[in-house]
mmCIF file of C-alpha atoms and ligand atoms in Angstrom:
data_model
loop_
_atom_site.group_PDB
_atom_site.id
_atom_site.type_symbol
_atom_site.label_atom_id
_atom_site.label_comp_id
_atom_site.label_asym_id
_atom_site.label_seq_id
_atom_site.Cartn_x
_atom_site.Cartn_y
_atom_site.Cartn_z
ATOM 1 C CA LEU A 1 10.824 32.717 -49.398
ATOM 2 C CA ASP A 2 11.419 35.676 -47.156
ATOM 3 C CA ASN A 3 11.401 33.747 -43.892
ATOM 4 C CA LYS A 4 14.855 32.209 -44.135
ATOM 5 C CA GLU A 5 15.465 33.026 -40.511
ATOM 6 C CA GLU A 6 12.558 30.882 -39.403
ATOM 7 C CA PHE A 7 13.561 28.071 -41.732
ATOM 8 C CA THR A 8 17.005 27.600 -40.218
ATOM 9 C CA HIS A 9 15.345 26.685 -36.910
ATOM 10 C CA THR A 10 12.907 24.211 -38.388
ATOM 11 C CA THR A 11 13.172 20.605 -37.290
ATOM 12 C CA LEU A 12 13.670 18.329 -40.276
ATOM 13 C CA ALA A 13 12.722 14.720 -40.934
ATOM 14 C CA THR A 14 16.370 13.767 -40.453
ATOM 15 C CA ASP A 15 16.212 15.052 -36.832
ATOM 16 C CA VAL A 16 13.232 12.854 -35.934
ATOM 17 C CA MET A 17 13.780 9.693 -37.973
ATOM 18 C CA MET A 18 15.184 6.466 -36.580
ATOM 19 C CA PRO A 19 17.898 5.343 -36.330
ATOM 20 C CA ARG A 20 19.596 8.256 -34.598
ATOM 21 C CA ARG A 21 23.317 8.753 -34.928
ATOM 22 C CA GLY A 22 25.034 5.965 -32.987
ATOM 23 C CA ASP A 23 21.967 3.691 -33.031
ATOM 24 C CA PRO A 24 22.172 0.270 -34.661
ATOM 25 C CA PRO A 25 21.180 0.369 -38.341
ATOM 26 C CA LEU A 26 17.609 -0.044 -39.595
ATOM 27 C CA LYS A 27 16.318 -3.595 -39.735
ATOM 28 C CA VAL A 28 15.682 -4.113 -43.417
ATOM 29 C CA VAL A 29 14.663 -6.897 -45.753
ATOM 30 C CA LEU A 30 16.757 -7.516 -48.862
ATOM 31 C CA GLN A 31 14.969 -8.058 -52.141
ATOM 32 C CA GLU A 32 17.119 -11.134 -52.755
ATOM 33 C CA ASN A 33 19.775 -13.002 -50.793
ATOM 34 C CA MET A 34 17.753 -13.693 -47.674
ATOM 35 C CA THR A 35 16.563 -17.092 -46.591
ATOM 36 C CA VAL A 36 13.309 -18.101 -44.967
ATOM 37 C CA GLY A 37 15.376 -18.726 -41.817
ATOM 38 C CA ASP A 38 16.822 -15.176 -41.936
ATOM 39 C CA LEU A 39 13.332 -13.702 -42.202
ATOM 40 C CA GLU A 40 11.926 -15.878 -39.434
ATOM 41 C CA HIS A 41 14.841 -14.809 -37.240
ATOM 42 C CA LEU A 42 14.191 -11.142 -38.073
ATOM 43 C CA VAL A 43 10.542 -11.447 -37.081
ATOM 44 C CA LYS A 44 11.398 -13.355 -33.897
ATOM 45 C CA THR A 45 14.120 -11.022 -32.674
ATOM 46 C CA THR A 46 12.423 -7.658 -33.344
ATOM 47 C CA THR A 47 9.080 -6.081 -32.529
ATOM 48 C CA TYR A 48 8.878 -3.459 -35.306
ATOM 49 C CA ASN A 49 5.585 -3.190 -37.140
ATOM 50 C CA GLY A 50 7.378 -3.606 -40.443
ATOM 51 C CA PHE A 51 10.560 -3.466 -42.460
ATOM 52 C CA PRO A 52 11.725 -1.441 -45.432
ATOM 53 C CA VAL A 53 12.602 -3.668 -48.394
ATOM 54 C CA ILE A 54 15.751 -2.575 -50.229
ATOM 55 C CA THR A 55 17.106 -3.729 -53.566
ATOM 56 C CA SER A 56 20.613 -4.395 -52.262
ATOM 57 C CA GLN A 57 22.856 -3.796 -49.285
ATOM 58 C CA ASP A 58 25.112 -1.660 -51.539
ATOM 59 C CA SER A 59 22.522 0.636 -53.067
ATOM 60 C CA TYR A 60 20.095 0.821 -50.142
ATOM 61 C CA ARG A 61 17.524 1.722 -52.785
ATOM 62 C CA LEU A 62 13.995 1.411 -51.510
ATOM 63 C CA LEU A 63 11.716 -1.184 -53.113
ATOM 64 C CA GLY A 64 8.869 -1.010 -50.619
ATOM 65 C CA TYR A 65 7.754 -1.772 -47.102
ATOM 66 C CA ILE A 66 6.562 -5.037 -45.635
ATOM 67 C CA TYR A 67 4.324 -5.239 -42.584
ATOM 68 C CA ARG A 68 5.536 -7.611 -39.916
ATOM 69 C CA ARG A 69 2.163 -9.342 -39.776
ATOM 70 C CA ASP A 70 2.024 -9.878 -43.560
ATOM 71 C CA LEU A 71 5.553 -11.280 -43.530
ATOM 72 C CA MET A 72 4.754 -13.676 -40.670
ATOM 73 C CA VAL A 73 1.598 -14.953 -42.352
ATOM 74 C CA ALA A 74 3.364 -15.364 -45.713
ATOM 75 C CA LEU A 75 6.199 -17.335 -44.114
ATOM 76 C CA GLU A 76 3.788 -19.569 -42.232
ATOM 77 C CA ASN A 77 1.788 -20.173 -45.411
ATOM 78 C CA ALA A 78 4.918 -20.990 -47.400
ATOM 79 C CA ARG A 79 6.018 -23.554 -44.810
ATOM 80 C CA HIS A 80 2.549 -24.998 -44.656
ATOM 81 C CA HIS A 81 2.155 -25.150 -48.430
ATOM 82 C CA SER A 82 5.261 -27.193 -49.190
ATOM 83 C CA GLU A 83 7.535 -29.398 -47.165
ATOM 84 C CA ASN A 84 10.379 -28.332 -49.472
ATOM 85 C CA VAL A 85 10.234 -24.874 -47.938
ATOM 86 C CA LEU A 86 13.048 -25.017 -45.406
ATOM 87 C CA SER A 87 15.083 -22.563 -43.353
ATOM 88 C CA ASN A 88 17.643 -22.380 -46.153
ATOM 89 C CA SER A 89 15.013 -21.717 -48.846
ATOM 90 C CA LYS A 90 15.792 -18.476 -50.675
ATOM 91 C CA ALA A 91 13.193 -15.730 -50.338
ATOM 92 C CA TYR A 92 12.549 -13.529 -53.379
ATOM 93 C CA PHE A 93 10.872 -10.142 -53.227
ATOM 94 C CA THR A 94 11.046 -9.875 -57.005
ATOM 95 C CA LEU A 95 8.344 -10.114 -59.639
ATOM 96 C CA HIS A 96 10.036 -13.084 -61.273
ATOM 97 C CA ALA A 97 11.656 -15.642 -59.035
ATOM 98 C CA PRO A 98 13.273 -18.877 -60.071
ATOM 99 C CA THR A 99 11.081 -21.925 -59.757
ATOM 100 C CA LEU A 100 12.307 -25.202 -58.394
ATOM 101 C CA SER A 101 14.101 -27.236 -61.034
ATOM 102 C CA THR A 102 12.332 -30.532 -61.649
ATOM 103 C CA SER A 103 15.503 -32.488 -60.923
ATOM 104 C CA GLY A 104 15.965 -30.935 -57.517
ATOM 105 C CA VAL A 105 13.147 -32.598 -55.652
ATOM 106 C CA ASN A 106 15.122 -32.432 -52.439
ATOM 107 C CA GLU A 107 16.344 -28.892 -52.926
ATOM 108 C CA PRO A 108 14.885 -26.256 -50.646
ATOM 109 C CA ALA A 109 12.069 -24.612 -52.598
ATOM 110 C CA PRO A 110 12.424 -20.865 -53.308
ATOM 111 C CA VAL A 111 9.695 -18.697 -51.812
ATOM 112 C CA ARG A 112 8.138 -15.742 -53.598
ATOM 113 C CA LEU A 113 7.058 -12.925 -51.323
ATOM 114 C CA PHE A 114 6.765 -10.083 -53.837
ATOM 115 C CA ASN A 115 3.002 -9.863 -53.486
ATOM 116 C CA VAL A 116 3.122 -9.025 -49.771
ATOM 117 C CA VAL A 117 5.305 -5.937 -50.252
ATOM 118 C CA ASP A 118 3.689 -2.504 -50.220
ATOM 119 C CA LEU A 119 5.411 -1.079 -53.301
ATOM 120 C CA SER A 120 4.307 2.508 -52.705
ATOM 121 C CA PRO A 121 5.079 3.417 -49.121
ATOM 122 C CA ILE A 122 5.009 7.129 -48.359
ATOM 123 C CA THR A 123 8.506 8.566 -48.435
ATOM 124 C CA VAL A 124 9.902 11.956 -47.494
ATOM 125 C CA THR A 125 13.394 13.284 -47.993
ATOM 126 C CA ASP A 126 15.668 13.889 -45.034
ATOM 127 C CA HIS A 127 15.326 17.660 -45.526
ATOM 128 C CA THR A 128 11.534 17.740 -45.320
ATOM 129 C CA PRO A 129 10.473 20.079 -42.497
ATOM 130 C CA MET A 130 8.671 18.197 -39.716
ATOM 131 C CA GLU A 131 5.787 20.628 -40.067
ATOM 132 C CA ILE A 132 5.131 19.060 -43.464
ATOM 133 C CA VAL A 133 5.743 15.538 -42.208
ATOM 134 C CA VAL A 134 3.123 16.112 -39.499
ATOM 135 C CA GLU A 135 0.688 17.349 -42.136
ATOM 136 C CA ILE A 136 1.308 14.281 -44.294
ATOM 137 C CA PHE A 137 0.680 11.954 -41.340
ATOM 138 C CA THR A 138 -2.463 13.853 -40.386
ATOM 139 C CA LYS A 139 -3.913 14.204 -43.871
ATOM 140 C CA LEU A 140 -3.066 10.751 -45.185
ATOM 141 C CA GLY A 141 -3.616 8.908 -41.916
ATOM 142 C CA ILE A 142 -0.430 6.900 -42.372
ATOM 143 C CA ARG A 143 1.359 4.923 -39.652
ATOM 144 C CA GLN A 144 4.886 5.292 -40.999
ATOM 145 C CA ALA A 145 6.918 7.136 -43.589
ATOM 146 C CA LEU A 146 10.320 6.206 -44.922
ATOM 147 C CA VAL A 147 13.081 8.778 -45.146
ATOM 148 C CA THR A 148 15.359 8.850 -48.185
ATOM 149 C CA HIS A 149 18.181 10.915 -49.623
ATOM 150 C CA ASN A 150 18.741 10.701 -53.391
ATOM 151 C CA GLY A 151 16.726 7.504 -53.426
ATOM 152 C CA ARG A 152 18.833 5.935 -50.706
ATOM 153 C CA LEU A 153 16.984 4.749 -47.613
ATOM 154 C CA LEU A 154 18.095 6.564 -44.465
ATOM 155 C CA GLY A 155 15.444 5.963 -41.852
ATOM 156 C CA ILE A 156 11.863 5.627 -40.756
ATOM 157 C CA ILE A 157 9.394 7.837 -38.908
ATOM 158 C CA THR A 158 6.393 6.206 -37.249
ATOM 159 C CA LYS A 159 3.218 7.858 -36.026
ATOM 160 C CA LYS A 160 4.558 7.510 -32.474
ATOM 161 C CA ASP A 161 7.799 9.249 -33.451
ATOM 162 C CA VAL A 162 5.679 12.115 -34.805
ATOM 163 C CA LEU A 163 3.584 12.239 -31.623
ATOM 164 C CA ARG A 164 6.758 12.301 -29.520
ATOM 165 C CA HIS A 165 8.038 15.168 -31.645
ATOM 166 C CA ILE A 166 4.768 17.069 -31.114
ATOM 167 C CA ALA A 167 4.914 16.487 -27.366
ATOM 168 C CA ARG A 168 8.440 17.885 -27.296
ATOM 169 C CA LEU A 169 7.338 20.930 -29.254
ATOM 170 C CA ASN A 170 4.425 21.401 -26.877
ATOM 171 C CA LYS A 171 6.681 21.528 -23.872
ATOM 172 C CA GLN A 172 9.107 23.911 -25.497
ATOM 173 C CA ASP A 173 6.851 26.254 -27.336
ATOM 174 C CA PRO A 174 3.114 25.589 -27.555
ATOM 175 C CA ASP A 175 2.647 28.382 -30.100
ATOM 176 C CA SER A 176 4.897 26.669 -32.583
ATOM 177 C CA ILE A 177 2.383 23.917 -33.202
ATOM 178 C CA MET A 178 0.949 24.691 -36.598
ATOM 179 C CA PHE A 179 -1.673 21.992 -36.884
ATOM 180 C CA ASN A 180 -4.687 20.690 -35.149
HETATM 181 P P1 ATP B 1 4.559 0.573 -31.416
HETATM 182 O O1 ATP B 1 5.488 -0.617 -31.278
HETATM 183 O O2 ATP B 1 3.959 0.994 -30.113
HETATM 184 O O3 ATP B 1 3.570 0.421 -32.510
HETATM 185 P P2 ATP B 1 5.701 2.470 -33.155
HETATM 186 O O4 ATP B 1 4.362 2.851 -33.627
HETATM 187 O O5 ATP B 1 6.704 3.557 -33.070
HETATM 188 O O6 ATP B 1 5.588 1.766 -31.790
HETATM 189 P P3 ATP B 1 7.428 0.350 -34.230
HETATM 190 O O7 ATP B 1 7.401 -0.175 -35.641
HETATM 191 O O8 ATP B 1 7.379 -0.662 -33.145
HETATM 192 O O9 ATP B 1 6.195 1.335 -34.177
HETATM 193 O O10 ATP B 1 8.726 1.261 -34.057
HETATM 194 C C1 ATP B 1 9.360 1.480 -32.823
HETATM 195 C C2 ATP B 1 10.545 2.430 -33.037
HETATM 196 O O11 ATP B 1 11.501 1.806 -33.887
HETATM 197 C C3 ATP B 1 10.175 3.736 -33.733
HETATM 198 O O12 ATP B 1 10.894 4.791 -33.139
HETATM 199 C C4 ATP B 1 10.586 3.555 -35.184
HETATM 200 O O13 ATP B 1 11.058 4.747 -35.778
HETATM 201 C C5 ATP B 1 11.692 2.518 -35.103
HETATM 202 N N1 ATP B 1 11.591 1.526 -36.213
HETATM 203 C C6 ATP B 1 10.486 1.116 -36.861
HETATM 204 N N2 ATP B 1 10.760 0.171 -37.782
HETATM 205 C C7 ATP B 1 12.095 -0.030 -37.706
HETATM 206 C C8 ATP B 1 13.021 -0.888 -38.391
HETATM 207 N N3 ATP B 1 12.607 -1.738 -39.353
HETATM 208 N N4 ATP B 1 14.325 -0.828 -38.049
HETATM 209 C C9 ATP B 1 14.761 0.016 -37.079
HETATM 210 N N5 ATP B 1 13.951 0.855 -36.402
HETATM 211 C C10 ATP B 1 12.635 0.837 -36.698
#
């Protein structure tokens, strides 16, 4: 509480998270309103290890995080399981999803993907000092943390982002590294 001076120079989660100012927005998954085709396209056109799942484009409220691999397997399984799962099938990351009406035999079948979402990803606020973020990564052995402000998703920090941050610190000021 008496080291305000030091605090003003501290790097914060917001300085390390992606996307940076001017970068394209995060690649996210919407809880509703995405199709199987949208998700397959997302997986095909990106290489990220996973995607934050948000409740809506408006709120950007975080529901969870889905690993790329889990999403790919779930989509493949859904296609394999039913021939009514098509590119225009709606994907639901909700506990209760509509089931196919009995009349609509030829309708694209909705796909439920709620059970592949990690509902408790580690989150930090944008103002968390990186010193603490580093400690969280080290102590919990996590691969990514999501960054929020008032519950709104802002960005992501991966283990590699943290390592890059440490390397930068090392070059600038080796004594400032507070962890092992
Ligand atoms: P690697 O690909 O070697 O595992 P990584 O561990 O950083 O790298 P990735 O998930 O591929 O993991 O992330 C690459 C970069 O993209 C990181 O800087 C990360 O912050 C950012 N990133 C991760 N996920 C997303 C996403 N869904 N949308 C936008 N950027 C992301």
